[in-house]
Amino acid sequence: MHDIINSMDYIIRQAKIDDFDQLSEVFRELDHLHADALPQVFYRLDEQVRSRESIENAIESDNLIILVAECNGQIVGLINAANRESPAFPGMVRRKYTWIENIGIKSEFRGMGIGRALMKCVEDWSLELGCDRCELNVWEFNTGAIDFYEELGYEPASRRMWKKLK
């Protein structure tokens, strides 16, 4: 995948290991969003949650991708995804798909089309790998993300539910 210039304001490109510190900043903002909304599930960590080694392995993998949005030399957004195959469960169709693990745009850069561009790049990558769909998980509190995904044509496929007992 080559650098893709999506506007005069930013560039979408594959991540490099030299991007680690800036990637960590975007992941941290994304992680804090979840920790603030669901403290019973997530907690705040100020150190780097993803190791340099895990990022490097993802960058070097043929089945994983990390793309960044860069604006004036600063990484302002990212998306990471994995090429997967469904397990062989009786009664379920085997399929090859792309799992979107994370997408995050720094808050001050939202609304510029960066998220749409990152999603389009992952969808194109997915098609190149012979997948016919992308899947993701989104928490119910994240109504902005739900609206964003629905605008892009994503539909609910299942619902995870819970009940607090104490």
XYZ file of N, CA, C and O in Angstrom:
664
model
N 0.845 -1.167 0.000
C 0.000 0.000 0.000
C 0.897 1.239 0.000
O 1.831 1.332 0.768
N 0.595 2.157 -0.852
C 1.383 3.387 -0.973
C 0.728 4.502 -0.171
O -0.427 4.420 0.219
N 1.480 5.569 0.063
C 0.903 6.741 0.712
C -0.291 7.208 -0.111
O -0.255 7.208 -1.332
N -1.335 7.580 0.561
C -2.534 8.051 -0.103
C -2.799 9.455 0.409
O -3.020 9.642 1.602
N -2.760 10.426 -0.452
C -3.061 11.787 -0.035
C -4.555 11.976 -0.214
O -5.082 11.907 -1.316
N -5.257 12.158 0.891
C -6.711 12.270 0.851
C -7.199 13.700 0.828
O -8.337 13.945 0.519
N -6.389 14.606 1.224
C -6.771 16.011 1.183
C -5.496 16.828 1.293
O -4.410 16.285 1.459
N -5.652 18.111 1.236
C -4.486 18.975 1.395
C -4.068 19.048 2.858
O -3.013 19.555 3.176
N -4.905 18.506 3.766
C -4.661 18.634 5.189
C -3.943 17.442 5.820
O -3.337 17.585 6.867
N -4.054 16.261 5.223
C -3.461 15.077 5.847
C -3.102 14.023 4.809
O -3.572 14.056 3.673
N -2.272 13.085 5.260
C -1.839 11.950 4.442
C -2.167 10.685 5.224
O -1.971 10.638 6.442
N -2.657 9.675 4.538
C -2.850 8.355 5.127
C -1.711 7.483 4.628
O -1.441 7.433 3.432
N -1.029 6.818 5.574
C 0.081 5.946 5.200
C 0.196 4.812 6.201
O -0.408 4.847 7.277
N 0.970 3.797 5.825
C 1.237 2.707 6.758
C 2.139 3.206 7.880
O 3.024 4.042 7.669
N 1.883 2.682 9.068
C 2.692 3.057 10.226
C 4.096 2.484 10.097
O 4.317 1.456 9.451
N 5.043 3.174 10.731
C 6.432 2.725 10.830
C 6.767 2.633 12.315
O 6.150 3.311 13.134
N 7.753 1.834 12.658
C 8.115 1.701 14.071
C 8.574 3.040 14.644
O 8.387 3.302 15.836
N 9.106 3.916 13.819
C 9.490 5.253 14.301
C 8.278 6.070 14.766
O 8.428 7.080 15.451
N 7.078 5.630 14.411
C 5.849 6.315 14.815
C 5.387 5.900 16.214
O 4.375 6.405 16.699
N 6.097 5.000 16.866
C 5.624 4.375 18.102
C 5.143 5.388 19.145
O 4.051 5.248 19.691
N 5.935 6.393 19.444
C 5.554 7.348 20.490
C 4.273 8.095 20.127
O 3.387 8.277 20.977
N 4.149 8.505 18.884
C 2.943 9.224 18.467
C 1.736 8.279 18.384
O 0.611 8.678 18.701
N 1.959 7.032 17.964
C 0.883 6.045 17.972
C 0.375 5.860 19.402
O -0.837 5.798 19.645
N 1.307 5.797 20.338
C 0.943 5.610 21.745
C 0.065 6.747 22.247
O -0.858 6.528 23.037
N 0.318 7.961 21.797
C -0.507 9.108 22.200
C -1.952 8.936 21.730
O -2.896 9.204 22.481
N -2.131 8.505 20.488
C -3.481 8.319 19.953
C -4.170 7.159 20.679
O -5.334 7.264 21.077
N -3.451 6.048 20.878
C -4.021 4.916 21.617
C -4.406 5.353 23.034
O -5.447 4.957 23.550
N -3.577 6.170 23.681
C -3.848 6.621 25.051
C -5.157 7.421 25.096
O -5.990 7.210 25.970
N -5.351 8.325 24.142
C -6.596 9.097 24.114
C -7.793 8.170 23.926
O -8.823 8.322 24.590
N -7.660 7.195 23.047
C -8.726 6.224 22.805
C -8.998 5.398 24.056
O -10.155 5.198 24.450
N -7.942 4.950 24.715
C -8.094 4.156 25.937
C -8.744 4.972 27.054
O -9.593 4.469 27.795
N -8.377 6.240 27.188
C -8.949 7.088 28.229
C -10.440 7.328 27.983
O -11.225 7.383 28.939
N -10.830 7.469 26.719
C -12.246 7.617 26.383
C -13.042 6.436 26.934
O -14.089 6.607 27.556
N -12.523 5.239 26.734
C -13.209 4.037 27.199
C -13.171 3.929 28.728
O -14.168 3.557 29.356
N -12.046 4.260 29.337
C -11.930 4.191 30.796
C -12.871 5.183 31.472
O -13.465 4.872 32.506
N -13.022 6.367 30.896
C -13.914 7.367 31.474
C -15.380 6.941 31.361
O -16.179 7.184 32.265
N -15.734 6.299 30.264
C -17.126 5.904 30.028
C -17.494 4.611 30.754
O -18.638 4.458 31.198
N -16.542 3.696 30.863
C -16.827 2.384 31.453
C -15.747 2.000 32.474
O -14.981 1.067 32.259
N -15.705 2.691 33.611
C -14.657 2.391 34.592
C -14.783 0.998 35.206
O -13.811 0.486 35.770
N -15.938 0.360 35.066
C -16.111 -0.996 35.559
C -15.465 -2.025 34.617
O -15.301 -3.183 34.988
N -15.077 -1.583 33.436
C -14.458 -2.474 32.448
C -13.013 -2.061 32.174
O -12.126 -2.901 32.072
N -12.784 -0.752 32.025
C -11.470 -0.233 31.650
C -10.935 0.676 32.751
O -11.718 1.313 33.455
N -9.634 0.748 32.886
C -9.056 1.727 33.794
C -7.957 2.492 33.076
O -7.376 2.011 32.099
N -7.704 3.687 33.567
C -6.724 4.590 32.942
C -5.308 4.116 33.214
O -4.959 3.811 34.341
N -4.535 4.111 32.173
C -3.099 3.879 32.267
C -2.415 5.015 31.536
O -2.779 5.328 30.409
N -1.468 5.643 32.177
C -0.757 6.721 31.502
C 0.468 6.222 30.767
O 0.974 6.883 29.874
N 0.931 5.029 31.127
C 2.059 4.482 30.373
C 1.541 3.834 29.089
O 0.339 3.717 28.881
N 2.459 3.409 28.261
C 2.103 2.823 26.976
C 1.530 1.429 27.192
O 2.192 0.558 27.748
N 0.295 1.244 26.774
C -0.385 -0.026 26.966
C 0.073 -1.044 25.924
O 0.216 -2.224 26.215
N 0.317 -0.587 24.734
C 0.784 -1.478 23.671
C 2.301 -1.409 23.616
O 2.880 -0.337 23.565
N 2.919 -2.558 23.614
C 4.380 -2.596 23.633
C 4.946 -2.256 22.263
O 4.289 -2.433 21.230
N 6.156 -1.785 22.286
C 6.859 -1.495 21.035
C 6.939 -2.766 20.190
O 6.766 -2.728 18.971
N 7.180 -3.892 20.849
C 7.285 -5.174 20.141
C 5.966 -5.547 19.457
O 5.960 -6.001 18.315
N 4.837 -5.336 20.134
C 3.546 -5.687 19.524
C 3.246 -4.794 18.329
O 2.711 -5.260 17.314
N 3.608 -3.515 18.434
C 3.407 -2.602 17.298
C 4.318 -3.003 16.140
O 3.892 -3.052 14.983
N 5.557 -3.319 16.452
C 6.500 -3.738 15.413
C 6.026 -5.012 14.721
O 6.077 -5.121 13.490
N 5.524 -5.981 15.503
C 5.008 -7.223 14.916
C 3.821 -6.950 14.001
O 3.699 -7.545 12.935
N 2.947 -6.035 14.409
C 1.793 -5.686 13.579
C 2.234 -5.022 12.279
O 1.702 -5.314 11.208
N 3.221 -4.142 12.377
C 3.717 -3.440 11.191
C 4.330 -4.418 10.200
O 4.167 -4.278 8.986
N 5.012 -5.441 10.711
C 5.713 -6.396 9.849
C 4.828 -7.532 9.347
O 5.213 -8.262 8.440
N 3.644 -7.701 9.908
C 2.763 -8.808 9.562
C 2.056 -8.586 8.232
O 1.699 -7.467 7.883
N 1.821 -9.682 7.520
C 1.025 -9.623 6.284
C -0.471 -9.653 6.584
O -1.277 -9.289 5.737
N -0.855 -10.120 7.778
C -2.268 -10.255 8.135
C -2.787 -9.135 9.021
O -3.949 -9.149 9.406
N -1.919 -8.214 9.386
C -2.307 -7.070 10.216
C -1.906 -5.792 9.506
O -0.968 -5.792 8.710
N -2.601 -4.719 9.829
C -2.232 -3.435 9.245
C -2.473 -2.336 10.280
O -3.439 -2.407 11.052
N -1.566 -1.403 10.317
C -1.762 -0.166 11.080
C -1.537 0.973 10.106
O -0.469 1.082 9.501
N -2.560 1.790 9.945
C -2.463 2.971 9.109
C -2.549 4.199 10.005
O -3.233 4.176 11.041
N -1.859 5.249 9.602
C -1.899 6.496 10.349
C -2.346 7.628 9.437
O -2.145 7.589 8.228
N -2.944 8.614 10.063
C -3.242 9.881 9.397
C -2.241 10.874 9.935
O -2.113 11.040 11.153
N -1.525 11.504 9.032
C -0.472 12.438 9.411
C -0.819 13.828 8.899
O -1.196 13.991 7.743
N -0.701 14.807 9.780
C -0.986 16.194 9.442
C 0.210 17.035 9.875
O 0.532 17.077 11.064
N 0.890 17.635 8.918
C 2.076 18.449 9.207
C 3.090 17.709 10.075
O 3.625 18.255 11.032
N 3.331 16.447 9.755
C 4.330 15.655 10.470
C 3.853 15.069 11.785
O 4.596 14.353 12.450
N 2.617 15.346 12.174
C 2.065 14.843 13.431
C 1.029 13.766 13.140
O 0.148 13.952 12.287
N 1.113 12.633 13.835
C 0.101 11.589 13.688
C -1.130 12.006 14.478
O -1.055 12.235 15.687
N -2.246 12.124 13.773
C -3.476 12.615 14.381
C -4.569 11.549 14.428
O -5.628 11.771 15.005
N -4.315 10.396 13.818
C -5.293 9.321 13.821
C -4.662 8.025 13.406
O -3.568 8.007 12.823
N -5.344 6.936 13.732
C -4.849 5.608 13.357
C -6.005 4.644 13.227
O -7.097 4.875 13.734
N -5.726 3.576 12.532
C -6.640 2.436 12.470
C -5.769 1.195 12.417
O -4.721 1.195 11.773
N -6.167 0.166 13.150
C -5.477 -1.115 13.000
C -6.512 -2.211 12.819
O -7.610 -2.160 13.369
N -6.157 -3.151 11.972
C -7.089 -4.203 11.581
C -6.331 -5.498 11.338
O -5.120 -5.492 11.116
N -7.068 -6.599 11.376
C -6.487 -7.925 11.190
C -7.312 -8.717 10.193
O -8.540 -8.676 10.206
N -6.624 -9.443 9.344
C -7.244 -10.370 8.414
C -7.521 -11.655 9.186
O -6.623 -12.208 9.800
N -8.765 -12.126 9.189
C -9.135 -13.310 9.979
C -9.952 -14.293 9.167
O -10.552 -13.936 8.160
N -9.987 -15.523 9.672
C -10.889 -16.542 9.150
C -11.707 -17.059 10.305
O -11.195 -17.226 11.413
N -12.984 -17.307 10.050
C -13.854 -17.799 11.111
C -13.469 -19.235 11.469
O -12.981 -19.985 10.623
N -13.685 -19.621 12.725
C -13.393 -21.000 13.117
C -14.388 -21.970 12.481
O -15.474 -21.574 12.063
N -14.022 -23.204 12.428
C -14.862 -24.239 11.819
C -15.854 -24.769 12.847
O -15.636 -25.809 13.459
N -16.942 -24.033 13.057
C -18.005 -24.479 13.954
C -19.093 -25.143 13.122
O -19.462 -24.631 12.060
N -19.635 -26.264 13.577
C -20.726 -26.907 12.839
C -21.897 -25.945 12.648
O -22.294 -25.239 13.567
N -22.410 -25.904 11.442
C -23.559 -25.073 11.132
C -23.222 -23.631 10.790
O -24.108 -22.867 10.451
N -21.953 -23.261 10.883
C -21.569 -21.889 10.546
C -20.728 -21.884 9.276
O -19.841 -22.725 9.107
N -21.016 -20.942 8.417
C -20.291 -20.795 7.165
C -18.877 -20.300 7.456
O -18.687 -19.353 8.227
N -17.904 -20.944 6.867
C -16.519 -20.471 6.976
C -16.401 -19.202 6.155
O -16.921 -19.105 5.053
N -15.700 -18.223 6.707
C -15.559 -16.969 5.982
C -14.252 -16.297 6.343
O -13.693 -16.502 7.402
N -13.815 -15.486 5.416
C -12.609 -14.677 5.586
C -13.071 -13.231 5.680
O -13.860 -12.778 4.851
N -12.598 -12.514 6.723
C -13.055 -11.148 6.941
C -11.935 -10.326 7.571
O -10.907 -10.854 8.000
N -12.153 -9.036 7.654
C -11.214 -8.142 8.320
C -11.860 -7.637 9.594
O -12.999 -7.171 9.573
N -11.127 -7.757 10.700
C -11.581 -7.278 12.000
C -10.901 -5.949 12.277
O -9.678 -5.874 12.355
N -11.683 -4.903 12.397
C -11.147 -3.578 12.728
C -11.004 -3.525 14.240
O -12.003 -3.538 14.968
N -9.771 -3.514 14.691
C -9.502 -3.575 16.127
C -9.661 -2.213 16.796
O -10.236 -2.125 17.873
N -9.112 -1.181 16.203
C -9.176 0.167 16.774
C -9.190 1.199 15.663
O -8.535 1.016 14.642
N -9.910 2.260 15.914
C -9.780 3.461 15.100
C -9.852 4.621 16.085
O -10.706 4.632 16.980
N -8.932 5.542 15.952
C -8.911 6.687 16.851
C -8.400 7.923 16.136
O -7.418 7.853 15.403
N -9.091 9.021 16.352
C -8.688 10.313 15.804
C -8.559 11.258 16.994
O -9.472 11.324 17.834
N -7.453 11.972 17.078
C -7.318 12.953 18.149
C -8.509 13.908 18.096
O -8.935 14.322 17.012
N -9.026 14.257 19.267
C -10.291 15.005 19.336
C -10.277 16.291 18.520
O -11.268 16.618 17.865
N -9.164 16.993 18.494
C -9.134 18.271 17.770
C -9.099 18.100 16.255
O -9.218 19.082 15.515
N -8.966 16.864 15.781
C -8.908 16.616 14.336
C -10.138 15.861 13.823
O -10.183 15.488 12.653
N -11.115 15.668 14.675
C -12.334 14.976 14.238
C -13.158 15.902 13.353
O -13.085 17.113 13.471
N -13.937 15.304 12.454
C -14.803 16.074 11.565
C -14.124 16.530 10.282
O -14.711 17.277 9.509
N -12.886 16.068 10.054
C -12.149 16.468 8.844
C -12.181 15.379 7.764
O -11.548 15.526 6.733
N -12.875 14.269 8.017
C -12.914 13.176 7.053
C -11.809 12.154 7.242
O -11.682 11.222 6.443
N -11.016 12.299 8.287
C -9.886 11.392 8.519
C -10.371 9.984 8.831
O -9.847 9.001 8.294
N -11.376 9.865 9.685
C -11.918 8.539 10.020
C -12.458 7.829 8.789
O -12.206 6.640 8.584
N -13.186 8.553 7.964
C -13.720 7.970 6.725
C -12.588 7.484 5.819
O -12.664 6.411 5.231
N -11.540 8.294 5.709
C -10.410 7.926 4.852
C -9.698 6.687 5.390
O -9.337 5.792 4.619
N -9.512 6.627 6.705
C -8.864 5.450 7.299
C -9.712 4.196 7.083
O -9.189 3.135 6.718
N -11.011 4.310 7.288
C -11.896 3.157 7.077
C -11.865 2.707 5.617
O -11.809 1.505 5.334
N -11.890 3.650 4.693
C -11.846 3.307 3.262
C -10.558 2.574 2.928
O -10.573 1.577 2.174
N -9.446 3.018 3.466
C -8.167 2.355 3.196
C -8.162 0.921 3.722
O -7.669 0.010 3.054
N -8.718 0.707 4.926
C -8.785 -0.649 5.466
C -9.740 -1.510 4.643
O -9.462 -2.688 4.378
N -10.849 -0.950 4.217
C -11.774 -1.709 3.370
C -11.110 -2.108 2.055
O -11.275 -3.243 1.581
N -10.348 -1.208 1.452
C -9.617 -1.531 0.218
C -8.590 -2.631 0.473
O -8.448 -3.560 -0.332
N -7.850 -2.539 1.582
C -6.868 -3.566 1.968
C -7.562 -4.911 2.134
O -7.075 -5.938 1.671
N -8.717 -4.889 2.764
C -9.489 -6.100 2.990
C -9.871 -6.772 1.664
O -9.729 -7.983 1.499
N -10.345 -5.967 0.731
C -10.705 -6.508 -0.584
C -9.489 -7.101 -1.298
O -9.594 -8.155 -1.935
N -8.337 -6.427 -1.182
C -7.105 -6.937 -1.791
C -6.737 -8.306 -1.236
O -6.139 -9.132 -1.944
N -7.090 -8.577 0.027
C -6.776 -9.857 0.659
C -7.851 -10.918 0.402
O -7.761 -12.028 0.914
N -8.875 -10.564 -0.362
C -9.916 -11.525 -0.693
C -11.031 -11.612 0.340
O -11.819 -12.560 0.320
N -11.123 -10.645 1.225
C -12.208 -10.614 2.205
C -13.405 -9.896 1.598
O -13.239 -8.999 0.782
N -14.599 -10.297 2.037
C -15.777 -9.626 1.490
C -16.526 -8.798 2.530
O -17.588 -8.272 2.264
N -15.930 -8.678 3.731
C -16.566 -7.823 4.738
C -15.584 -7.405 5.813
O -14.581 -8.065 6.030
N -15.914 -6.292 6.451
C -15.182 -5.814 7.627
C -16.133 -5.894 8.814
O -17.338 -5.659 8.662
N -15.589 -6.226 9.970
C -16.382 -6.306 11.185
C -15.661 -5.547 12.285
O -14.446 -5.353 12.230
N -16.424 -5.141 13.291
C -15.849 -4.403 14.419
C -16.776 -4.506 15.615
O -17.910 -4.955 15.503
N -16.263 -4.094 16.756
C -17.054 -3.999 17.978
C -17.090 -2.537 18.385
O -16.089 -1.834 18.271
N -18.240 -2.086 18.853
C -18.360 -0.720 19.362
C -19.206 -0.778 20.634
O -20.220 -1.466 20.684
N -18.747 -0.084 21.653
C -19.465 -0.047 22.925
C -20.685 0.863 22.802
O -20.632 1.900 22.136
N -21.771 0.504 23.466
C -23.033 1.239 23.378
C -22.909 2.696 23.805
O -23.624 3.553 23.291
N -22.013 3.018 24.743
C -21.873 4.405 25.185
C -21.373 5.305 24.064
O -21.606 6.509 24.073
N -20.699 4.739 23.091
C -20.001 5.510 22.067
C -20.936 5.823 20.899
O -20.757 5.339 19.778
N -21.936 6.633 21.176
C -22.964 6.919 20.174
C -22.399 7.646 18.954
O -22.886 7.445 17.841
N -21.372 8.464 19.152
C -20.744 9.129 18.011
C -20.125 8.120 17.058
O -20.258 8.232 15.835
N -19.450 7.114 17.617
C -18.848 6.068 16.785
C -19.931 5.231 16.109
O -19.817 4.885 14.932
N -20.992 4.911 16.842
C -22.089 4.126 16.256
C -22.679 4.871 15.065
O -22.866 4.288 13.983
N -22.937 6.159 15.238
C -23.467 6.962 14.138
C -22.502 6.978 12.957
O -22.916 6.849 11.793
N -21.219 7.136 13.244
C -20.181 7.153 12.206
C -20.198 5.839 11.416
O -20.236 5.847 10.188
N -20.183 4.705 12.123
C -20.171 3.410 11.436
C -21.442 3.204 10.616
O -21.388 2.701 9.492
N -22.584 3.599 11.178
C -23.837 3.454 10.429
C -23.839 4.306 9.169
O -24.325 3.870 8.122
N -23.280 5.516 9.238
C -23.165 6.366 8.046
C -22.324 5.702 6.964
O -22.537 5.938 5.776
N -21.367 4.869 7.390
C -20.509 4.165 6.437
C -21.126 2.852 5.954
O -20.509 2.142 5.159
N -22.323 2.530 6.436
C -23.019 1.326 5.972
C -22.866 0.112 6.875
O -23.335 -0.968 6.527
N -22.271 0.267 8.037
C -22.136 -0.858 8.968
C -23.463 -1.066 9.689
O -24.172 -0.115 10.005
N -23.783 -2.353 9.923
C -25.038 -2.724 10.561
C -24.768 -3.601 11.772
O -23.790 -4.360 11.772
N -25.634 -3.541 12.782
C -25.466 -4.450 13.925
C -25.582 -5.900 13.471
O -26.433 -6.237 12.644
N -24.723 -6.753 14.040
C -24.759 -8.173 13.698
C -25.130 -9.027 14.911
O -25.640 -10.126 14.765
N -24.845 -8.544 16.095
C -25.192 -9.257 17.320
C -25.235 -8.236 18.447
O -24.849 -7.083 18.262
N -25.651 -8.664 19.601
C -25.710 -7.762 20.747
C -25.189 -8.515 21.959
O -25.648 -9.603 22.273
N -24.228 -7.928 22.645
C -23.704 -8.466 23.896
C -24.421 -7.726 25.018
O -24.502 -6.502 24.995
N -24.915 -8.468 25.981
C -25.664 -7.848 27.066
C -25.063 -8.256 28.402
O -24.384 -9.277 28.494
N -25.330 -7.431 29.425
C -24.845 -7.745 30.755
C -25.812 -7.237 31.807
O -26.677 -6.410 31.533
N -25.642 -7.771 33.005
C -26.447 -7.357 34.140
C -25.540 -7.350 35.359
O -24.866 -8.342 35.647
N -25.538 -6.255 36.074
C -24.755 -6.163 37.298
C -25.525 -6.877 38.412
O -26.702 -6.603 38.623
N -24.854 -7.772 39.112
C -25.510 -8.557 40.145
C -25.298 -8.001 41.552
O -26.023 -8.336 42.464
N -24.268 -7.234 41.749
C -24.028 -6.638 43.082
C -23.789 -5.169 42.953
O -23.191 -4.677 42.107
